[in-house]
Coordinates of C-alpha atoms and ligand atoms in Angstrom, one line a residue:
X1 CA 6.7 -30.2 4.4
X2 CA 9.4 -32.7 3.3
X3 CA 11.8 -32.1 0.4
X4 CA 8.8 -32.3 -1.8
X5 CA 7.9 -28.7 -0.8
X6 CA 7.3 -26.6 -4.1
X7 CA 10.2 -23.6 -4.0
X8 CA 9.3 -20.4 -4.8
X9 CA 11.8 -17.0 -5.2
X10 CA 10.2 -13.9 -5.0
X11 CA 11.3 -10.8 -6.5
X12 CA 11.7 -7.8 -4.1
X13 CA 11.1 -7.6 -0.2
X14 CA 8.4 -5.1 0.1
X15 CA 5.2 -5.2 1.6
X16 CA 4.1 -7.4 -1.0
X17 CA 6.9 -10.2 -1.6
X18 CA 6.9 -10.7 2.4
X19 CA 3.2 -10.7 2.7
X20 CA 3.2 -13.3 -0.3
X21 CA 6.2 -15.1 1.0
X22 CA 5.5 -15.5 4.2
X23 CA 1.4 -16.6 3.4
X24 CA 3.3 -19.2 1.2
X25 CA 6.0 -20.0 3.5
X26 CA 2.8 -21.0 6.1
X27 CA 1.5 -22.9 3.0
X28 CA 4.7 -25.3 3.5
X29 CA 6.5 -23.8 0.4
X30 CA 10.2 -23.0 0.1
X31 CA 10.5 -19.5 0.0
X32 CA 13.0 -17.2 -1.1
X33 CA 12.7 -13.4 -1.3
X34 CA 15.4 -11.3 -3.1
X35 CA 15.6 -7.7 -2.2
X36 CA 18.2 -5.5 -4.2
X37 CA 18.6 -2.8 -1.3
X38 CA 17.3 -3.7 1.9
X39 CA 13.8 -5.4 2.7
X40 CA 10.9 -2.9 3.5
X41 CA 13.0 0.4 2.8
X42 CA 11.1 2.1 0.0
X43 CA 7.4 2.5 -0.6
X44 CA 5.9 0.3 2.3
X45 CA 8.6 2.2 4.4
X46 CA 7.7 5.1 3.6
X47 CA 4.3 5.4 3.5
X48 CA 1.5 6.2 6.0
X49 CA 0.7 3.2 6.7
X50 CA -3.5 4.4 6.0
X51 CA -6.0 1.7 5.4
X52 CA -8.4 3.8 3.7
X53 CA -10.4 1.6 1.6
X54 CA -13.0 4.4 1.4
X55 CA -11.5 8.0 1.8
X56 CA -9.4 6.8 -1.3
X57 CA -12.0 6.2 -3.2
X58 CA -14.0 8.4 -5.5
X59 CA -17.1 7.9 -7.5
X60 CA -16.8 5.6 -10.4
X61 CA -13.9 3.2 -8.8
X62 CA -16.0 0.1 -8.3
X63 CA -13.8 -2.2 -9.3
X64 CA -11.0 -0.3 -7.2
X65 CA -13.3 0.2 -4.4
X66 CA -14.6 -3.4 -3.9
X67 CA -10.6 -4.8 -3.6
X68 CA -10.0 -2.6 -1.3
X69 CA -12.5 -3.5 1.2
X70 CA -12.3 -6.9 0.6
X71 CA -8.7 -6.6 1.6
X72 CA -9.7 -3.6 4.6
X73 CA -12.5 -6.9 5.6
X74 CA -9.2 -9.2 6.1
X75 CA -6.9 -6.4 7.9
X76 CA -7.7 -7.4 11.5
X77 CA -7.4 -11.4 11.1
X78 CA -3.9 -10.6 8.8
X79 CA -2.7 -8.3 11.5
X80 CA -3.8 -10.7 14.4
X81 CA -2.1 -13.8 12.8
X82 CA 1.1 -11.4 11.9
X83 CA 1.3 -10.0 15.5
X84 CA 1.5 -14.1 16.6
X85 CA 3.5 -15.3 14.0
X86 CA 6.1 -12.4 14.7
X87 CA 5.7 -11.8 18.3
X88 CA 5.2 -7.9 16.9
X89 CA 2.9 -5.6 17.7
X90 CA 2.4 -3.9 14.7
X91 CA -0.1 -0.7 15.8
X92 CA -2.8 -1.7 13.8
X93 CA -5.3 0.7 14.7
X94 CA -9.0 0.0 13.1
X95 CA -11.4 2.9 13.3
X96 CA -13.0 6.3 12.4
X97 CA -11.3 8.2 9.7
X98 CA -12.1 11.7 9.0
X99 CA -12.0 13.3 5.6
X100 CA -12.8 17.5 5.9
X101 CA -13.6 20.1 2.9
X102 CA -12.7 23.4 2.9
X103 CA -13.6 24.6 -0.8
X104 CA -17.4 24.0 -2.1
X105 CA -15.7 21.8 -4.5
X106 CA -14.1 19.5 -2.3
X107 CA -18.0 19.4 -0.1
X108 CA -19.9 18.8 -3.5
X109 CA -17.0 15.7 -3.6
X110 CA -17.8 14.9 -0.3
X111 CA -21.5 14.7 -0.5
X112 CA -21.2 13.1 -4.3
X113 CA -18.8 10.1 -2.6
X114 CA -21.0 9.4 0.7
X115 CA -24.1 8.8 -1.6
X116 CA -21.6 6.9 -3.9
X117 CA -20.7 4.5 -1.0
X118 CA -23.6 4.1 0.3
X119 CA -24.9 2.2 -2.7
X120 CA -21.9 -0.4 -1.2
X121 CA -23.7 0.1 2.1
X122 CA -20.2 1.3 3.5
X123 CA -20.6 3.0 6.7
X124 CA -19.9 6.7 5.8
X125 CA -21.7 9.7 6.8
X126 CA -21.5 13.4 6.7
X127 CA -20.8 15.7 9.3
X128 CA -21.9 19.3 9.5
X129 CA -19.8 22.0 10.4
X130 CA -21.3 22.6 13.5
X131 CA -20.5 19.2 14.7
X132 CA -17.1 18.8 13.2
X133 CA -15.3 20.3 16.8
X134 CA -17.3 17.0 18.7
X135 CA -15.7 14.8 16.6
X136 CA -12.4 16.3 16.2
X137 CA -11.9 19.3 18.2
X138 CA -8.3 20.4 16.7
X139 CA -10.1 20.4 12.9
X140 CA -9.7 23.9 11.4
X141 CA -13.2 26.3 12.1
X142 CA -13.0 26.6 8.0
X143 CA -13.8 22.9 7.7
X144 CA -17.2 22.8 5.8
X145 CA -18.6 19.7 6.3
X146 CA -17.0 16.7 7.0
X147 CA -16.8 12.7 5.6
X148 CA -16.6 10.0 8.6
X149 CA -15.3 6.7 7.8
X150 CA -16.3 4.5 10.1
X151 CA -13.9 1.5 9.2
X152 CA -11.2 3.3 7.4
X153 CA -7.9 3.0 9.9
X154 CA -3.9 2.5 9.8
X155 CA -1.3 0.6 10.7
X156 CA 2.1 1.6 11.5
X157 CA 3.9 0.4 8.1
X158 CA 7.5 0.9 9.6
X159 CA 6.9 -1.7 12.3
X160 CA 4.6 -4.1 9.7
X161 CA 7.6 -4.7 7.7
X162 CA 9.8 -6.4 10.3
X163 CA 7.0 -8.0 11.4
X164 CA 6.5 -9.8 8.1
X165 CA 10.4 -10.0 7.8
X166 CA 10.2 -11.9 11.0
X167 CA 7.7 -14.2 10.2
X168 CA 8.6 -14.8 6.9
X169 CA 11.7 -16.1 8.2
X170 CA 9.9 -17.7 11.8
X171 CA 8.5 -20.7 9.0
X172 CA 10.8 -21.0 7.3
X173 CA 11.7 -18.3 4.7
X174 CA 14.6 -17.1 3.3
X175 CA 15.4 -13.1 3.0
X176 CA 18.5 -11.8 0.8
X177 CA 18.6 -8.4 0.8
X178 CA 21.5 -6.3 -1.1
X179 CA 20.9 -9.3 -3.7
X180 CA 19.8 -7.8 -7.3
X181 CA 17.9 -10.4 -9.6
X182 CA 20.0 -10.1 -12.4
X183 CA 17.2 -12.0 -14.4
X184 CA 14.9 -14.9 -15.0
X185 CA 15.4 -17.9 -15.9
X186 CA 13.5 -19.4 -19.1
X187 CA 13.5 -23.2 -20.2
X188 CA 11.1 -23.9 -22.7
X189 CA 9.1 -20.8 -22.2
X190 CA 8.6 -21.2 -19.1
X191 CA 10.8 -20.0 -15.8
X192 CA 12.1 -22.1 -14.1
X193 CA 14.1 -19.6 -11.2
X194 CA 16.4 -16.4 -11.3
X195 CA 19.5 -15.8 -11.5
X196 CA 21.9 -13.9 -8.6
X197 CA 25.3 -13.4 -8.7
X198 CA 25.9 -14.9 -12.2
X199 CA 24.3 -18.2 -10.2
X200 CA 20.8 -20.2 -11.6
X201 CA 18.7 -20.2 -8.3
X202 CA 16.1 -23.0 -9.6
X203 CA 12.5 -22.3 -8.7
X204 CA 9.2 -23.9 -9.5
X205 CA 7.1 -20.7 -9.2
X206 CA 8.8 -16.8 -9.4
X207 CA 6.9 -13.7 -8.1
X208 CA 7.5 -10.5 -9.4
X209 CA 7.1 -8.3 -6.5
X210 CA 9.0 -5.1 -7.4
X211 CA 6.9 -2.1 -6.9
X212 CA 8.0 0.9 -8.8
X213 CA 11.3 -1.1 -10.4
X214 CA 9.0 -3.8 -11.6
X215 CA 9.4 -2.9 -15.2
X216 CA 13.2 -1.7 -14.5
X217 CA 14.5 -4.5 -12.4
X218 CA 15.9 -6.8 -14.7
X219 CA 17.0 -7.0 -18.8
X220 CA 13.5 -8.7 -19.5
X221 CA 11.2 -6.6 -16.9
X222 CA 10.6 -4.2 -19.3
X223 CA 9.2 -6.5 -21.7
X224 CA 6.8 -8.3 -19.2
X225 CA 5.3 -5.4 -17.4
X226 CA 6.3 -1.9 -19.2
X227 CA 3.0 -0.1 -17.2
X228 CA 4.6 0.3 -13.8
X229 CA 6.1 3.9 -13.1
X230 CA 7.2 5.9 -10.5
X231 CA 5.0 8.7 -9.0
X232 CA 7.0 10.7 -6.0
X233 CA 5.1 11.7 -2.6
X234 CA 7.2 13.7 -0.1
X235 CA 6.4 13.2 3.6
X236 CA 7.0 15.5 6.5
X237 CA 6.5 14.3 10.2
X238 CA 6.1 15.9 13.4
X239 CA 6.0 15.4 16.7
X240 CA 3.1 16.3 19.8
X241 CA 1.7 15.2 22.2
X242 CA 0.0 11.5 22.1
X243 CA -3.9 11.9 21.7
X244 CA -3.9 15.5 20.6
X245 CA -5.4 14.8 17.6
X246 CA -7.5 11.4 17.6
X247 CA -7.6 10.0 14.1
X248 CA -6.7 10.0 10.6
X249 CA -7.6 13.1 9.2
X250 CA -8.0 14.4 5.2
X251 CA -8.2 17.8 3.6
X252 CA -7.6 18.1 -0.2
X253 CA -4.5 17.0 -1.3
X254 CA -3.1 16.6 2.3
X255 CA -3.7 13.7 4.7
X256 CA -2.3 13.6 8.5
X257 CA -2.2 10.6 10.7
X258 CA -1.2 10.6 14.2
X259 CA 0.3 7.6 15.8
X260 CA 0.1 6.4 19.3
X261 CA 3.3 8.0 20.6
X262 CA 2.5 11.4 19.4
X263 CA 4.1 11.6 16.0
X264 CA 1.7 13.0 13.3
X265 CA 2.5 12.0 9.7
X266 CA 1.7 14.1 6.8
X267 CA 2.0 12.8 3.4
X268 CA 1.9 13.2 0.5
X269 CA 2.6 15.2 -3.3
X270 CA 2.1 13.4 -6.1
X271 CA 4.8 13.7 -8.5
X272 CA 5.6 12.0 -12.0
X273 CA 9.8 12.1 -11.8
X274 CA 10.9 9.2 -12.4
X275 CA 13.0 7.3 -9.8
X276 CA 14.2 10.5 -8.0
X277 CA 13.4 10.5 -4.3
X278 CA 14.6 13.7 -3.3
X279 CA 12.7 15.9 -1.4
X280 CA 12.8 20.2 -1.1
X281 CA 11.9 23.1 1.4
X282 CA 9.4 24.9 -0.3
X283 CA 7.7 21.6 -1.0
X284 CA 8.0 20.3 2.6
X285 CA 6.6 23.9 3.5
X286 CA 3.8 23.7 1.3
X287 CA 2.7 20.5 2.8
X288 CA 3.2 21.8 6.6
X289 CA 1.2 25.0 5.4
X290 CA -1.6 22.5 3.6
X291 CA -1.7 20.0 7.2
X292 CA -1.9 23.3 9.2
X293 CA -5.2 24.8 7.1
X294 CA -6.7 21.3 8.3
X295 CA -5.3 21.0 11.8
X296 CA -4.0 24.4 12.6
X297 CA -1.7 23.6 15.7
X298 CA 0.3 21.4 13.3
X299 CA 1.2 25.0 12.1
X300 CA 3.2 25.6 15.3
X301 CA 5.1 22.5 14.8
X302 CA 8.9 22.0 14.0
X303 CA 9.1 19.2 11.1
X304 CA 11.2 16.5 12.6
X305 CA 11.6 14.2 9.9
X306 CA 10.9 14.6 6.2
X307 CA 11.2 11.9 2.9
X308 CA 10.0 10.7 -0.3
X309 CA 8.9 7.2 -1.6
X310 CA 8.3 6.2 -5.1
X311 CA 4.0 5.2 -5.7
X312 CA 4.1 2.0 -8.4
X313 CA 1.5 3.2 -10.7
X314 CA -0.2 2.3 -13.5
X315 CA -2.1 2.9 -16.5
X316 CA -5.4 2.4 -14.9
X317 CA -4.2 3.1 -11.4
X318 CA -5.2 -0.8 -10.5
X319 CA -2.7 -3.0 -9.4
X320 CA -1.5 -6.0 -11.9
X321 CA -1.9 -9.4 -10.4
X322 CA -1.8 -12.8 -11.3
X323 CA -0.2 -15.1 -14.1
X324 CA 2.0 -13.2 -16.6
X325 CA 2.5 -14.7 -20.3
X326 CA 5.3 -16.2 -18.9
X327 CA 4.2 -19.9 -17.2
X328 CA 5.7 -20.3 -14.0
X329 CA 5.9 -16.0 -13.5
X330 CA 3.3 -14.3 -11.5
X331 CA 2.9 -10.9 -10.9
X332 CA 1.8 -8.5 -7.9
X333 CA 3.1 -4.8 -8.5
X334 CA 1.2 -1.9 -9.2
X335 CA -0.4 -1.2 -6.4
X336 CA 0.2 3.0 -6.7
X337 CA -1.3 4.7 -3.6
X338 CA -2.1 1.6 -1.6
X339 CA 0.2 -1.5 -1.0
X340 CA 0.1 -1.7 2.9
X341 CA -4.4 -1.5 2.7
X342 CA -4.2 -4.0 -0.5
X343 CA -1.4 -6.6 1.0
X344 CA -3.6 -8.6 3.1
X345 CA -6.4 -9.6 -0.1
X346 CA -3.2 -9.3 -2.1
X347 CA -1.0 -12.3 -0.4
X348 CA -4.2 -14.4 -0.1
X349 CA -5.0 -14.2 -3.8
X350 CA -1.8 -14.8 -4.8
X351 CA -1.3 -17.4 -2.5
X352 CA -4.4 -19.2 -3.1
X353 CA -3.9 -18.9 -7.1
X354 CA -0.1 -20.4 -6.0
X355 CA -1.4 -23.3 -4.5
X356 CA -4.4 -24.4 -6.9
X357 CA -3.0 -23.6 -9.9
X358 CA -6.6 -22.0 -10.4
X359 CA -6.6 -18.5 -10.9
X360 CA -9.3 -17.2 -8.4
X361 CA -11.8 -14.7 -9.7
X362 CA -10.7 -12.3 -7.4
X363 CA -7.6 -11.3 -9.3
X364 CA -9.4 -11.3 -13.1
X365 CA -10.5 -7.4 -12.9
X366 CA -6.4 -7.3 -12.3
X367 CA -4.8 -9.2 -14.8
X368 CA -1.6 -8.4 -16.5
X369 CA -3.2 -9.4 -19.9
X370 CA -5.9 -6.2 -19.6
X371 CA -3.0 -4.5 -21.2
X372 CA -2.4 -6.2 -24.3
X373 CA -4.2 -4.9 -27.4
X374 CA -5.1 -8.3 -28.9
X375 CA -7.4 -9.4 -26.0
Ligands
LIG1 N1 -2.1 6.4 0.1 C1 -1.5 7.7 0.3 C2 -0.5 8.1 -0.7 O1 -0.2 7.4 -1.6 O2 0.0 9.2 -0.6

């Protein structure tokens, strides 16, 4: 583009505002992304990295469920175009995921959410417990019954995010990390950029982008989207041998994804305390003790790595996307347990709605204004 291009300054440097950025930077916009630590350290680091459109979703979630595979639908052609644009493989690993119950409770869930899906036609079926060993022979003997996922599958997050840091800046893009948006900038009602360092960075279009800080970020965050909040998971990790175990794997309250190079993943607790991202022993134990009831040789395992990462969540646990009240601000937060499955349906929404100035009906059921008591 020539100096004409339209400049947009995006508000943190998570999965999110480098997805967005660099889908707009490709659009031939000016993009800036402001991170106030560094870019991809906190939730998209340290999540999973699961694309699990259906084993995280329950009965009733249509509205949840139907984003999600929309944006599982665009995972291989983001991830084929990112690995180009880059030049970095990011391990994105499309398949079978496994979901296992081990209390009647959890198999009456099972059974209730494969007829559930179905009505989707989403290729899920149950597995009995006699057949649970062909398809994943290091699954506890206690497993019940089983839920296969045909198209559920991961990525590994870690590696995504310099990937999009890379491409991002490959066309053009601009990352600042370490550089707090100390707050928008209004003219009119409308904003018009952000201001850094005491300076007015102008901007024709500003993204708010922050995950769990969204409502915290800045003076006036609070007043434009109060409903994001922090939820804690702690992780543990270990490491084995590549292949031992051959997918993603569920129990209740537990999930456990191995990578290629042997290093099995277990996430996560779910915790409402504020921004603290601490973890403890007896929770990291508790969570090696829950993997192990699933996949016992975990059990046997030395955990090599442990952390925590702060969920954005919501009212409605639905992410808020799209225009704000402000003109010129847009918003794409919220996305609690799944930012790295929603970015790709995410960044083209967002992108599209940038460029057309139409907002596309794909982002109404998400609107920041489903909030306010007068609409
Ligand atoms: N999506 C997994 C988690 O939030 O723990």
């Amino acid at each position: 583009m020539t100096s004409e291009a339209k400049t947009v300054a995006i508000i943190g440097a998570g999965v999110m505002g480098l997805s967005i950025g660099w889908r707009l930077a490709q659009a031939g916009f000016k993009v800036q992304v402001f991170e106030e630590g560094l870019a991809n350290r906190q939730a998209s680091w340290a999540a999973a990295g699961m694309i699990a459109a259906a084993a995280e979703t329950a009965p009733g979630q249509e509205t949840f469920f139907a984003l999600a595979r929309a944006s599982r639908e665009d995972w291989p052609g983001f991830a084929s175009d990112l690995e180009t644009a880059s030049g970095h493989g990011i391990a994105f690993l499309p398949g079978e995921t496994l979901v296992v119950a081990q209390s009647q409770e959890h198999e009456n869930h099972l059974r209730d959410t494969v007829k559930y899906l179905r009505q989707f036609d989403e290729p899920v079926r149950l597995i009995k417990k006699a057949r649970l060993p062909e398809v994943e022979p290091e699954v506890s003997p206690d497993a019940r019954l089983g839920l296969l996922s045909a198209h559920d599958g991961q990525v590994d997050n870690r590696i995504l995010g310099t990937a999009l840091c890379e491409a991002l800046r490959r066309e053009g893009g601009e990352l600042f990390e370490n550089t707090p948006v100390e707050d928008i900038v209004l003219e009119s009602a409308r904003a018009v950029g952000v201001k850094v360092a005491g300076e007015i960075i102008p901007a024709d279009h500003v993204i708010l982008c922050a995950g769990s800080w969204s409502s915290t970020s800045f003076p006036s965050s609070q007043e434009i989207v109060p409903q994001v909040h922090p939820i804690k998971g702690q992780m543990i990790a270990f490491q084995s041998d590549p292949g031992r175990l051959t997918r993603v794997v569920w129990g209740q309250g537990v999930y456990i994804v191995p990578r290629a190079d042997g290093r099995i993943i277990i996430g996560a607790t779910t915790e409402d305390t504020g921004f603290d991202l601490s973890t403890d022993q007896p929770t990291l134990e508790a969570q090696k003790a829950k993997a192990a009831a699933v996949v016992p040789f975990l059990g046997d395992l030395e955990i090599i790595d442990s952390w925590a990462g702060l969920r954005p969540a919501t009212p409605d646990n639905l992410p808020i996307m799209g225009p704000s009240d402000i003109e010129g601000l847009t918003l794409a937060t919220g996305h609690y347990r799944n930012g790295i499955l929603l970015a790709p349906i995410t960044a083209a929404l967002i992108a599209e709605y940038i460029q057309s100035d139409q907002v596309p009906a794909g982002l109404i059921p998400f609107a920041p204004q489903r909030f306010s008591p007068s609409r």
